[in-house]
Tab-separated table of C-alpha atoms in Angstrom:
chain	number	residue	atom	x	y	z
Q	74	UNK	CA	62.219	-22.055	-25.443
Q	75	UNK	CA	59.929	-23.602	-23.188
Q	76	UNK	CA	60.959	-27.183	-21.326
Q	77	UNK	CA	59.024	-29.809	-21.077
Q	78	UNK	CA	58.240	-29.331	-17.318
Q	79	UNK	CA	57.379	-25.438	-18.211
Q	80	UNK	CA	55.090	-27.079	-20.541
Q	81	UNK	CA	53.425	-29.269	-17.796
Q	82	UNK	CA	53.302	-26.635	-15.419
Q	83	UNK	CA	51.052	-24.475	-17.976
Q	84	UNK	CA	48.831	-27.409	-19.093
Q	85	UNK	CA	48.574	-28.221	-15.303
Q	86	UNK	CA	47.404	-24.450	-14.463
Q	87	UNK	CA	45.284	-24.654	-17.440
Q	88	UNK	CA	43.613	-27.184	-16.399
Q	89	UNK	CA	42.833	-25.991	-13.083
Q	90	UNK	CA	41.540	-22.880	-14.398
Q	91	UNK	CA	39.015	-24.992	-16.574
Q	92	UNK	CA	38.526	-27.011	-12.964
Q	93	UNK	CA	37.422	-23.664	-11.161
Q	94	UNK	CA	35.396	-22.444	-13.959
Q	95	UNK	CA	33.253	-25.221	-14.318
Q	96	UNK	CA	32.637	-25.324	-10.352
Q	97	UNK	CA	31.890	-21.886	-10.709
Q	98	UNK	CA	29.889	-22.586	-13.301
Q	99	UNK	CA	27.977	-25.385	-11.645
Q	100	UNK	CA	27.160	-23.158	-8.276
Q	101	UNK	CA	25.991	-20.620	-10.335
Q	102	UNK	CA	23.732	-22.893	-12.846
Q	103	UNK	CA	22.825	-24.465	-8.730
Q	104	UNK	CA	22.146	-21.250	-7.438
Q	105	UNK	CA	20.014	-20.168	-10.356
Q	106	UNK	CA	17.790	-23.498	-10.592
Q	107	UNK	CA	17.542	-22.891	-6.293
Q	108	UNK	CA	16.136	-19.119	-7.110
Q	109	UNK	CA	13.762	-20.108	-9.182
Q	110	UNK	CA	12.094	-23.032	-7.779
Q	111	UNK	CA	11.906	-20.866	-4.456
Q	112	UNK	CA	10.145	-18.130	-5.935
Q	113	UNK	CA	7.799	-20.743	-7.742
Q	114	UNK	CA	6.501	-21.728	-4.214
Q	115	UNK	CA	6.488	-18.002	-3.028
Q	116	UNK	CA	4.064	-17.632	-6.541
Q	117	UNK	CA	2.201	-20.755	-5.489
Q	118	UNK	CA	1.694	-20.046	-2.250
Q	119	UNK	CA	0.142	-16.717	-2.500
Q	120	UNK	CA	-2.047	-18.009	-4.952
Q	121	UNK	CA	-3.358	-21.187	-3.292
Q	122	UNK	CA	-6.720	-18.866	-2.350
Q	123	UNK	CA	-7.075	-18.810	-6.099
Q	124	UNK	CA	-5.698	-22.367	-6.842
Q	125	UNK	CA	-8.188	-23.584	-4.131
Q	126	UNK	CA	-11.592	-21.514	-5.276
Q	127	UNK	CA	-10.904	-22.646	-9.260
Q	128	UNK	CA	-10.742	-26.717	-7.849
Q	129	UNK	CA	-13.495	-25.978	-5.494
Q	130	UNK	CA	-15.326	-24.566	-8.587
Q	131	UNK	CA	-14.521	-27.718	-10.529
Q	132	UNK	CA	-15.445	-30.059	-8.491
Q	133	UNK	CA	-18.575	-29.178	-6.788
Q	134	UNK	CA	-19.925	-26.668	-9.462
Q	135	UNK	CA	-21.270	-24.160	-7.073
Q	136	UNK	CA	-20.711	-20.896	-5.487
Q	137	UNK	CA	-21.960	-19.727	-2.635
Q	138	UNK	CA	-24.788	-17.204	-3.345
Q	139	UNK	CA	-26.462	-14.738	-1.106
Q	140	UNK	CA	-30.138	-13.831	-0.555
Q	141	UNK	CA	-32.505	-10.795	-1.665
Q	142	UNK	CA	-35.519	-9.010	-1.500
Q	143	UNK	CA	-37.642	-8.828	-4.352
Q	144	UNK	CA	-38.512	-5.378	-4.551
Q	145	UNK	CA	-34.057	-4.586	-4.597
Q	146	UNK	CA	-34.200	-2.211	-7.316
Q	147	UNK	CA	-30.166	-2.552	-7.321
Q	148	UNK	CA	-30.632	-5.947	-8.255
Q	149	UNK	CA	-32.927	-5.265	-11.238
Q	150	UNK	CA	-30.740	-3.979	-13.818
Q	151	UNK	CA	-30.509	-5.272	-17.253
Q	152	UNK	CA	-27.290	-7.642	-18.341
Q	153	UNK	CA	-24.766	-5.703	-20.790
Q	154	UNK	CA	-21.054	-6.974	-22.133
Q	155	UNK	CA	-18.554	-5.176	-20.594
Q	156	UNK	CA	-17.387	-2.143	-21.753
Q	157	UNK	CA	-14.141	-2.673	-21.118
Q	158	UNK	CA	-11.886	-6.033	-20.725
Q	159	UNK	CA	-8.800	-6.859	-19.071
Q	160	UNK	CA	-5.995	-4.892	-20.450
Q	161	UNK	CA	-2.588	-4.902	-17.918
Q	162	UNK	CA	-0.674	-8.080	-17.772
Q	163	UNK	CA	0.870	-8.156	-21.359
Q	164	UNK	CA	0.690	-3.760	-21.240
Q	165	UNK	CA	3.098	-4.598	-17.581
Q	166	UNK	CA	5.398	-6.532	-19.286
Q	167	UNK	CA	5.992	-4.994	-22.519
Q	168	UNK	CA	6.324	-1.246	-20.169
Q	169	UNK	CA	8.671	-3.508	-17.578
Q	170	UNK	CA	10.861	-4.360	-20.632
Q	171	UNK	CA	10.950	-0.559	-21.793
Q	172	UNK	CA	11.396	0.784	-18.685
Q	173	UNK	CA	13.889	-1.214	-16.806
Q	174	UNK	CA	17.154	0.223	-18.003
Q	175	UNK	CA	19.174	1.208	-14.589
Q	176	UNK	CA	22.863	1.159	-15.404
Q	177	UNK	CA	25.522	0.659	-12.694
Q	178	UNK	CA	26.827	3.652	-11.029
Q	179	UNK	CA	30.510	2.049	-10.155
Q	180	UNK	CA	32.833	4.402	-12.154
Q	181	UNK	CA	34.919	1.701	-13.403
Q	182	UNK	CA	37.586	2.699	-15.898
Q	183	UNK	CA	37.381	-0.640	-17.997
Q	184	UNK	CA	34.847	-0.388	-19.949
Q	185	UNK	CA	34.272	-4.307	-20.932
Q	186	UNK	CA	33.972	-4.392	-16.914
Q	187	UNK	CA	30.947	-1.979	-17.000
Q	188	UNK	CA	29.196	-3.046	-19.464
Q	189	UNK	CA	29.314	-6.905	-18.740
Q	190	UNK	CA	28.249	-5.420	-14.740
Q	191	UNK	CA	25.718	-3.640	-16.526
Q	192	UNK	CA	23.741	-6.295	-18.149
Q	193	UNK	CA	23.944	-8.578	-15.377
Q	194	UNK	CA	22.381	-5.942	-13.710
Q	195	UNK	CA	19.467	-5.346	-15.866
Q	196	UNK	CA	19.256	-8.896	-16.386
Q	197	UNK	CA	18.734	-9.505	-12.190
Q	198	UNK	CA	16.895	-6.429	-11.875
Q	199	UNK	CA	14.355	-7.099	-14.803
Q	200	UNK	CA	13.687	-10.749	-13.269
Q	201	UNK	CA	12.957	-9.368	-10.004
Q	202	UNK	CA	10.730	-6.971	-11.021
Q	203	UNK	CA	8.325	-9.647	-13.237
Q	204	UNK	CA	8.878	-12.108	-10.224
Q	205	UNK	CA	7.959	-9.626	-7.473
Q	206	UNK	CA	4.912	-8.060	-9.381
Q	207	UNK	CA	3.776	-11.765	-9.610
Q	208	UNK	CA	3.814	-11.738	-6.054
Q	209	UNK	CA	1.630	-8.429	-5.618
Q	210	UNK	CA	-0.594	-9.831	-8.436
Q	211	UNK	CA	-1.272	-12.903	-6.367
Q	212	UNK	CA	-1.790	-11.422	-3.003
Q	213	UNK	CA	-3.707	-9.408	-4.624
Q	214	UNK	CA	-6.037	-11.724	-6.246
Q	215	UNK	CA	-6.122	-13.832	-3.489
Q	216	UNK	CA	-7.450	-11.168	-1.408
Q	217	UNK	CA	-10.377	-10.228	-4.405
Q	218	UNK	CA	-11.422	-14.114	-4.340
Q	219	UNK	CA	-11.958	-15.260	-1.363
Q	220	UNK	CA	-14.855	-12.959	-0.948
Q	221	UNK	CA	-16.344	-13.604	-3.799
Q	222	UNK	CA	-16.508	-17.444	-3.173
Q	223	UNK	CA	-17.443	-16.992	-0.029
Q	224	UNK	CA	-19.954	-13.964	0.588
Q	225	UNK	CA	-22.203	-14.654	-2.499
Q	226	UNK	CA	-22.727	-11.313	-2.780
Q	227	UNK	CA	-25.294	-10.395	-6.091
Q	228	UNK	CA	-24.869	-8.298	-8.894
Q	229	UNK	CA	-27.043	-5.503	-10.329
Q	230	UNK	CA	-28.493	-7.847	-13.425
Q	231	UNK	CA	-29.705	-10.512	-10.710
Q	232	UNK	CA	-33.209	-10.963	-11.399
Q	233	UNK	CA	-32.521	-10.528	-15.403
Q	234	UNK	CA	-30.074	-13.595	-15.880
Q	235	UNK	CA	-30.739	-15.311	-12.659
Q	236	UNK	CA	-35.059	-15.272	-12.808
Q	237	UNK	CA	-35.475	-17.335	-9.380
Q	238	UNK	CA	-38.083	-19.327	-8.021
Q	239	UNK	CA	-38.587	-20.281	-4.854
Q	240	UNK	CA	-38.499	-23.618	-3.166
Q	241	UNK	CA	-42.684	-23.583	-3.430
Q	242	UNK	CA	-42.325	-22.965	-7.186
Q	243	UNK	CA	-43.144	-18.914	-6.639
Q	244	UNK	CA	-41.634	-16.136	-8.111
Q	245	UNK	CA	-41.026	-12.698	-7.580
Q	246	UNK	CA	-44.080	-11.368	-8.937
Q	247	UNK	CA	-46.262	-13.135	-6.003
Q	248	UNK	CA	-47.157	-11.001	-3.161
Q	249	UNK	CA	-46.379	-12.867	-0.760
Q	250	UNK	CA	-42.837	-12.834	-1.816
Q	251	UNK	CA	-42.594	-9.092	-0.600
Q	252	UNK	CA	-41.253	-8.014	2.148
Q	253	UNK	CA	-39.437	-11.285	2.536
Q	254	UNK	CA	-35.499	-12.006	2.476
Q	255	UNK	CA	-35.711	-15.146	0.164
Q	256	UNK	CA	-32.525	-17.681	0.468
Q	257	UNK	CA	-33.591	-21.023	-0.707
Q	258	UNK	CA	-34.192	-20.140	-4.112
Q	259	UNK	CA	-33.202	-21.129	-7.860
Q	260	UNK	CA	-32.406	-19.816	-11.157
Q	261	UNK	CA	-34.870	-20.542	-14.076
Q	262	UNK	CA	-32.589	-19.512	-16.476
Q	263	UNK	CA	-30.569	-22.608	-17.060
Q	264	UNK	CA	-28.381	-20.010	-19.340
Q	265	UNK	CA	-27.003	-18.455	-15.938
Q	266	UNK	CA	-23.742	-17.810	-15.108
Q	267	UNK	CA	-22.143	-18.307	-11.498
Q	268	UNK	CA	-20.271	-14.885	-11.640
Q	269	UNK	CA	-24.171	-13.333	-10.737
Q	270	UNK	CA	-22.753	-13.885	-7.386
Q	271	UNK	CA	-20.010	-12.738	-7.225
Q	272	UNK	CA	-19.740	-8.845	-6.970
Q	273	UNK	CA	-18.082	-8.144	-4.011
Q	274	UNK	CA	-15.470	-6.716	-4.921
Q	275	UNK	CA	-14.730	-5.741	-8.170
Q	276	UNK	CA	-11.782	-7.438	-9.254
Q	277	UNK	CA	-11.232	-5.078	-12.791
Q	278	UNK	CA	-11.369	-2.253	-10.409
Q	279	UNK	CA	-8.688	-4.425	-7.801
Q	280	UNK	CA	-6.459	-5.464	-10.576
Q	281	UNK	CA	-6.465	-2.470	-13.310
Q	282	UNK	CA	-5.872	-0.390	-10.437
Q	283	UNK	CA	-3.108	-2.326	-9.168
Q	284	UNK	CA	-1.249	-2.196	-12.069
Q	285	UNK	CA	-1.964	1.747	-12.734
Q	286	UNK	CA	-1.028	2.051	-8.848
Q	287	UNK	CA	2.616	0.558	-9.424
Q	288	UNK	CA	3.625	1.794	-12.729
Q	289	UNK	CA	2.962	4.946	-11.181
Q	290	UNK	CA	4.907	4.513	-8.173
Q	291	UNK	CA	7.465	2.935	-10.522
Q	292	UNK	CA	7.724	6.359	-13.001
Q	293	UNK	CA	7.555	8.260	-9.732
Q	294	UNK	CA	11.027	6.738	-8.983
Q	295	UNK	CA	12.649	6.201	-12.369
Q	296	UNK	CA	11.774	8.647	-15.044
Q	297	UNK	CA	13.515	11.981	-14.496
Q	298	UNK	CA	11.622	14.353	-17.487
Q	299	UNK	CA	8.923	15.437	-15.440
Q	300	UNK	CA	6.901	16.080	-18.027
Q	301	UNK	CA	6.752	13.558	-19.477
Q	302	UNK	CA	6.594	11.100	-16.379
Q	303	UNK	CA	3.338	13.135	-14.980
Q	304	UNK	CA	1.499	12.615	-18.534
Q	305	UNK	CA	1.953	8.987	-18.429
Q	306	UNK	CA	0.826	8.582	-14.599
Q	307	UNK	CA	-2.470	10.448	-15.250
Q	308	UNK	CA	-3.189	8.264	-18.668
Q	309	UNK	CA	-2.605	5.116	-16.696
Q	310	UNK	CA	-5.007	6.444	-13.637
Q	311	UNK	CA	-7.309	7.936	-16.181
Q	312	UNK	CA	-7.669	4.229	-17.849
Q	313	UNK	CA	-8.084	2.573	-14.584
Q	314	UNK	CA	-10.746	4.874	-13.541
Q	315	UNK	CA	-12.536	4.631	-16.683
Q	316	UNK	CA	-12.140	0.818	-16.305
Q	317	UNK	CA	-13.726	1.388	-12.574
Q	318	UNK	CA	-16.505	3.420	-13.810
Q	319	UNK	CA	-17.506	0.953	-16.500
Q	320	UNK	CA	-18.116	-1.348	-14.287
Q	321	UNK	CA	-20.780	0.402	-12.714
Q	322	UNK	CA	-22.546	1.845	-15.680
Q	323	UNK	CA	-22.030	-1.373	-17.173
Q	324	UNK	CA	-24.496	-2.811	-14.540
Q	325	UNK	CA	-21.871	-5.499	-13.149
Q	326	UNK	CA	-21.370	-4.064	-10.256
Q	327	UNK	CA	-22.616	-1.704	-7.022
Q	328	UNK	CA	-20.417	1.601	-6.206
Q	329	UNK	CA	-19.550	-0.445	-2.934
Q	330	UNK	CA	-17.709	-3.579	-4.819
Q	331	UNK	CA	-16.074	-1.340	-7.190
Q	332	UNK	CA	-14.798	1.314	-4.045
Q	333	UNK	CA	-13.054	-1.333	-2.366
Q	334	UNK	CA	-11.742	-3.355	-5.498
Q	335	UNK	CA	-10.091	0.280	-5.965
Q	336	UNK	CA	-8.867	0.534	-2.175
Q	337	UNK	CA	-7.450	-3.026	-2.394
Q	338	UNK	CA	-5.663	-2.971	-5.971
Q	339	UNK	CA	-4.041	0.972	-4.676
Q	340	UNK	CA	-3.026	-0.980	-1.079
Q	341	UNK	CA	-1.387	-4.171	-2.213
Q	342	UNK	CA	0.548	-1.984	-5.204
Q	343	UNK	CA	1.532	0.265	-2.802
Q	344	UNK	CA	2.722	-2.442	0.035
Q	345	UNK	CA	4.362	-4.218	-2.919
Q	346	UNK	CA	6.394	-0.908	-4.630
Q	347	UNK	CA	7.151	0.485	-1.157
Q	348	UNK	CA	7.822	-2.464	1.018
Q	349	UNK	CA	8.798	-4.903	-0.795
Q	350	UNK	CA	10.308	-3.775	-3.642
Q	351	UNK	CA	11.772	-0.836	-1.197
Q	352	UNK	CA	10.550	2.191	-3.417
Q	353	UNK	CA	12.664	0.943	-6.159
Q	354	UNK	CA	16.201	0.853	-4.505
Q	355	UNK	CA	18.499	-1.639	-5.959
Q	356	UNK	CA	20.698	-4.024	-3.396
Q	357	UNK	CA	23.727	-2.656	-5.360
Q	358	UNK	CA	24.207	0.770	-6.024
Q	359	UNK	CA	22.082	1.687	-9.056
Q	360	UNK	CA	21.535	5.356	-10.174
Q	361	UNK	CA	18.550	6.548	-11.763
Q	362	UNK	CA	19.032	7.467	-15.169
Q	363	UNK	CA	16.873	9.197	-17.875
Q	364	UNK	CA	14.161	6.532	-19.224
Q	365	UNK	CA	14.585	6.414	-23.449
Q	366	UNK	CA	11.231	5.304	-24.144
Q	367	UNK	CA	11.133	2.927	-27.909
């Protein structure tokens, strides 16, 4: 039988136990809240190029546009729709969520132990990965925008939405308009859009390549059947090629704008999967293991 100080003692220890956990508890919740915020500034900050050139946009509803000549034949293409739209930010998540299954290699011979180390794992590892490819996305875009807000550099369909005149109320089809680099012009379509000026560079060639670029460096590192892993890298290349291409036959944009929205979206995946991210490598000791794809 237990005394009544035996009693004491337990409720005492008890008590203290509850006492730790909820400090615990508390730093961790702490911790947590600190991580986030932190990485909310890291987002915000990398994306104040963006932030900025959307207010700008707002408030002074204009861009920055460049000149031409009139006789440009790249600038006298006819508008289309594009071919293809935006596809990657819900495809990255859903494949994040598929793919992100590393297990902990710590041979641990309780099993509740491993699998509770497991999911914490998977849990930290999957948040890194959205947060960090936010990051890359940012940069990213950050890098696409400020040329385009700043270099007011035309696209192929021009003349067919724009239709300027000149400041003397002249057009294109005067004579005296050849041979001339015309910059104080406007657009007689009052149906005109603002992204006419905005072609350099391509940012579906930046960002679809971006993604392609990392899920492929991603597979590269994490699926083991071979096979399989090389069919899925050349489907996602394959789309963001074709997504590159369309832009050009499309008439949105010149070869230039969509080579270096390629070059950009490949460097700042590649900076972000190999530098940052560390090619993939876990903090604690994670082993690759076989991908089951749902």
């Amino acid at each position: 039988m237990d005394t009544t100080e035996d009693i004491q003692n337990k409720d005492e220890i008890n008590s203290d136990k509850k006492r730790e956990t909820e400090k615990k508890c508390t730093k961790t919740t702490s911790g947590v809240l600190k991580r986030v915020l932190k990485d909310l500034l890291y987002i915000a900050f990398l994306g104040s190029p963006m932030i900025v050139y959307k207010l700008l946009q707002l408030v002074i509803n204009k861009t920055h546009h460049g000149g031409f000549f009139c006789e440009d034949k790249s600038l006298q293409f006819p508008y289309k729709e594009s071919t293809i739209k935006y596809f990657y930010p819900k495809y990255k998540r859903k494949t994040t969520k598929n793919l992100d299954t590393e297990l902990n290699t710590d041979n641990n011979d309780n099993d509740n132990d491993n699998t509770n180390s497991s999911k914490v794992n998977v849990t930290q590892i999957l948040y890194n990965r959205i947060v960090n490819y936010i990051f890359g996305y940012n940069a990213c875009c950050s890098f696409m925008w400020m040329p385009k807000f700043f270099d007011g550099n035309l696209r192929p369909h021009f003349m067919d939405v724009c239709r300027p005149v000149m400041w003397d109320g002249s057009d294109c089809s005067d004579i005296k308009n050849h041979g001339r680099f015309i910059l104080d012009y406007e657009c007689s379509n009052e149906n005109y859009f603002t992204s006419i000026y905005r072609s350099f560079p391509s940012g579906h060639s930046s960002q679809s390549f971006f993604a392609a670029t990392y899920l492929v460096l991603y597979l590269q590192r994490k699926l083991l059947n071979e096979k399989l892993r090389i069919g899925l890298q050349f489907l996602l290349l394959l789309y963001a090629y074709a997504v590159s291409i369309s832009r050009i036959y499309d008439f949105h944009h010149h070869t230039q704008d969509v080579v270096v929205g390629c070059s950009l979206g490949v460097f700042c995946a590649m900076v972000l999967a190999l530098v940052v991210e560390r090619n993939f490598k876990e903090k604690e000791q994670i082993r690759k293991s076989s991908v089951k794809l749902t």
